[in-house]
Amino acid sequence: MPRVLALGVLVVAVLLAHGDQEAGESTSTDLRGPAVSLMDRLTARLDDLQAQLTEQSSVLEELKRESRGRPQVAFSASISTPPQENLGPFANETKLVFNKVLTNIGDAYSPDTGVFTAPVKGVYYFRYTGYSRAMKPSGLSIFHAGRRVVSTYKYSNQASYDNGHSSNGVTLLLAAGDSVHMQLWVDSWVFVDRRYNYCSFTGFLLFPM
């Protein structure tokens, strides 16, 4: 802003000096009219820019206040027990407890129960990864409030020694207090290696409602 004002002053000075040198006192007097008009326009423009800057600063402060008041929720966890072993199979569908916490901002995920509990109403995103040995079938699902939402299934392949990876994700509208967790299907396996975190569960708040 000071540069704009300085430019206006410089233009006026040049015009006045030019008038004095070229046409004497009478021409200088003639140039003062346009110079004053130019100065008025520059001043008006400066005032307009200052008003815009004030408005933008106000909007920025409001956004900062909203950001400070917005809940921050994000977690990632993996399975660390049993170390370097297959987990499963089980006779019944079993809730998976991802007991190795990698991130847990907001403490909405419990590594003791494997359950995420929404602290506020909002839209959340969840994703999981699974890993199993070649001859081991693996079925995984995300459950919301006791209802299966998304799943993956890897068939066992007796003719192949290729291990299998699976993943899926979902965006959910949750009410405060709603729960989300993972389950391993009946007669399914996942391979656990605490060093590499093959099997993981992640979720975070996209925005509150």
Coordinates of C-alpha atoms in Angstrom, one line a residue:
M1 CA 0.0 0.0 0.0
P2 CA 2.7 2.6 0.8
R3 CA 4.3 1.9 -2.6
V4 CA 1.0 2.9 -4.4
L5 CA 1.0 6.2 -2.5
A6 CA 4.7 6.8 -3.2
L7 CA 4.0 6.2 -6.9
G8 CA 1.3 8.7 -6.9
V9 CA 3.5 11.3 -5.3
L10 CA 6.3 10.6 -7.8
V11 CA 3.9 11.1 -10.7
V12 CA 2.7 14.4 -9.4
A13 CA 6.3 15.6 -8.8
V14 CA 7.3 14.6 -12.3
L15 CA 4.3 16.4 -13.9
L16 CA 5.0 19.5 -11.9
A17 CA 8.7 19.5 -12.7
H18 CA 8.0 18.9 -16.4
G19 CA 5.6 21.8 -16.5
D20 CA 8.1 24.2 -14.9
Q21 CA 10.8 23.3 -17.3
E22 CA 8.8 23.3 -20.6
A23 CA 6.3 26.0 -20.4
G24 CA 7.1 28.2 -17.4
E25 CA 4.8 29.2 -14.7
S26 CA 1.6 29.3 -16.7
T27 CA 2.0 25.8 -18.1
S28 CA 2.9 24.5 -14.6
T29 CA -0.4 25.9 -13.3
D30 CA -2.3 24.2 -16.1
L31 CA -0.7 20.8 -15.2
R32 CA -1.7 21.0 -11.6
G33 CA -5.3 20.3 -12.4
P34 CA -4.6 16.9 -14.0
A35 CA -2.1 16.1 -11.3
V36 CA -4.5 16.8 -8.5
S37 CA -7.1 14.6 -10.3
L38 CA -4.6 11.8 -10.6
M39 CA -3.8 12.1 -6.9
D40 CA -7.4 11.9 -6.0
R41 CA -7.9 8.7 -8.1
L42 CA -4.8 7.1 -6.5
T43 CA -6.0 8.0 -3.0
A44 CA -9.4 6.6 -3.8
R45 CA -7.8 3.4 -5.1
L46 CA -5.6 3.2 -2.0
D47 CA -8.7 3.5 0.3
D48 CA -10.4 0.8 -1.7
L49 CA -7.4 -1.6 -1.4
Q50 CA -7.2 -0.9 2.3
A51 CA -10.9 -1.7 2.8
Q52 CA -10.4 -5.0 0.9
L53 CA -7.4 -5.9 3.1
T54 CA -9.3 -5.2 6.2
E55 CA -12.2 -7.4 5.1
Q56 CA -9.8 -10.2 4.1
S57 CA -8.1 -10.0 7.5
S58 CA -11.4 -10.3 9.2
V59 CA -12.3 -13.4 7.2
L60 CA -8.9 -15.0 7.9
E61 CA -9.4 -14.4 11.6
E62 CA -12.8 -16.0 11.5
L63 CA -11.4 -19.1 9.7
K64 CA -8.7 -19.4 12.4
R65 CA -11.3 -19.3 15.1
E66 CA -13.4 -22.0 13.4
S67 CA -10.3 -24.1 12.9
R68 CA -9.3 -23.9 16.5
G69 CA -12.8 -24.9 17.6
R70 CA -13.1 -27.9 15.2
P71 CA -12.5 -31.3 16.7
Q72 CA -9.4 -33.1 15.5
V73 CA -9.9 -36.9 15.2
A74 CA -7.6 -39.4 13.4
F75 CA -6.2 -42.8 14.2
S76 CA -4.1 -45.6 12.7
A77 CA -3.4 -48.9 14.4
S78 CA -2.1 -52.4 13.5
I79 CA -2.1 -55.8 15.1
S80 CA 1.0 -56.8 17.0
T81 CA 0.0 -60.0 18.7
P82 CA 0.6 -62.8 18.2
P83 CA 4.0 -61.7 16.8
Q84 CA 4.9 -63.1 13.4
E85 CA 2.0 -65.7 13.4
N86 CA -1.3 -66.4 11.7
L87 CA -4.3 -65.0 13.6
G88 CA -7.2 -67.3 13.2
P89 CA -9.1 -69.2 12.1
F90 CA -12.1 -68.9 14.5
A91 CA -15.3 -70.8 14.7
N92 CA -17.3 -67.6 14.9
E93 CA -16.8 -64.2 13.3
T94 CA -14.4 -62.3 15.5
K95 CA -13.8 -58.7 16.3
L96 CA -10.2 -57.7 15.5
V97 CA -8.3 -55.6 18.1
F98 CA -5.7 -53.5 16.5
N99 CA -3.6 -53.1 19.6
K100 CA -0.5 -51.3 18.2
V101 CA -1.4 -47.6 18.0
L102 CA 0.4 -45.6 15.4
T103 CA -1.7 -42.5 15.7
N104 CA -4.6 -41.7 18.0
I105 CA -5.4 -38.0 17.9
G106 CA -8.5 -37.3 19.9
D107 CA -8.3 -40.7 21.6
A108 CA -11.5 -41.9 19.9
Y109 CA -10.0 -45.3 19.1
S110 CA -9.5 -47.9 21.9
P111 CA -6.6 -50.3 21.4
D112 CA -8.1 -52.4 24.2
T113 CA -11.4 -53.1 22.5
G114 CA -10.6 -52.4 18.8
V115 CA -13.6 -50.0 18.7
F116 CA -13.7 -46.4 17.3
T117 CA -16.3 -44.2 19.0
A118 CA -17.3 -41.0 17.2
P119 CA -16.8 -38.1 19.6
V120 CA -18.9 -35.7 17.4
K121 CA -21.5 -36.0 14.6
G122 CA -19.7 -35.8 11.3
V123 CA -18.5 -37.5 8.1
Y124 CA -15.6 -39.9 8.7
Y125 CA -13.4 -42.0 6.5
F126 CA -12.2 -45.5 7.4
R127 CA -9.8 -47.8 5.6
Y128 CA -8.2 -51.2 6.4
T129 CA -5.5 -53.4 5.0
G130 CA -5.1 -57.2 5.4
Y131 CA -2.4 -59.7 4.6
S132 CA -2.6 -63.5 4.6
R133 CA -0.4 -66.4 3.5
A134 CA -1.0 -68.1 0.1
M135 CA -3.1 -71.1 1.3
K136 CA -5.0 -69.2 3.9
P137 CA -8.4 -67.7 3.1
S138 CA -9.0 -64.2 4.5
G139 CA -12.3 -62.3 5.0
L140 CA -12.5 -58.9 6.6
S141 CA -15.3 -56.4 7.2
I142 CA -15.9 -52.9 8.6
F143 CA -18.9 -52.8 10.9
H144 CA -20.8 -49.6 11.8
A145 CA -23.2 -49.9 14.8
G146 CA -23.3 -53.7 14.4
R147 CA -24.0 -53.5 10.7
R148 CA -21.5 -54.8 8.0
V149 CA -20.6 -52.0 5.7
V150 CA -17.7 -53.0 3.4
S151 CA -15.7 -56.2 3.0
T152 CA -12.9 -58.0 1.2
Y153 CA -12.3 -61.7 0.7
K154 CA -9.2 -63.6 -0.5
Y155 CA -9.7 -67.2 -1.5
S156 CA -7.1 -69.8 -0.6
N157 CA -5.1 -71.0 -3.6
Q158 CA -3.7 -74.4 -3.1
A159 CA -1.8 -74.2 -6.5
S160 CA 0.0 -70.9 -5.7
Y161 CA 2.4 -69.8 -3.1
D162 CA 1.6 -66.1 -3.6
N163 CA 0.6 -64.3 -0.4
G164 CA -2.4 -62.0 -0.6
H165 CA -3.2 -58.4 0.3
S166 CA -6.6 -56.8 0.6
S167 CA -7.9 -53.4 1.4
N168 CA -11.2 -51.4 1.4
G169 CA -12.5 -48.1 2.6
V170 CA -15.7 -46.2 3.2
T171 CA -17.0 -42.8 4.1
L172 CA -19.6 -42.8 6.9
L173 CA -22.0 -40.3 8.5
L174 CA -21.7 -41.0 12.2
A175 CA -23.7 -39.6 15.1
A176 CA -21.8 -38.8 18.3
G177 CA -21.3 -42.1 20.1
D178 CA -21.6 -44.3 17.0
S179 CA -19.1 -47.2 16.9
V180 CA -17.0 -48.6 14.1
H181 CA -14.8 -51.8 14.3
M182 CA -13.3 -54.6 12.2
Q183 CA -14.2 -58.3 12.1
L184 CA -12.5 -61.4 10.8
W185 CA -14.8 -63.8 9.0
V186 CA -15.3 -67.4 10.1
D187 CA -12.5 -69.8 9.0
S188 CA -10.4 -66.9 8.0
W189 CA -6.8 -65.9 8.7
V190 CA -4.6 -62.8 8.8
F191 CA -0.9 -62.8 9.1
V192 CA 0.6 -60.6 11.9
D193 CA 4.1 -59.2 11.8
R194 CA 4.5 -56.4 14.3
R195 CA 7.6 -55.1 12.5
Y196 CA 5.8 -54.3 9.2
N197 CA 2.2 -53.6 10.2
Y198 CA 0.7 -55.6 7.4
C199 CA -2.8 -55.5 8.9
S200 CA -3.9 -52.0 9.8
F201 CA -7.1 -50.0 10.6
T202 CA -7.3 -46.2 9.9
G203 CA -10.0 -43.6 10.4
F204 CA -10.3 -39.8 10.6
L205 CA -12.9 -37.0 10.7
L206 CA -13.4 -35.3 7.4
F207 CA -15.7 -32.6 8.7
P208 CA -18.3 -32.2 11.6
M209 CA -22.0 -31.8 10.8

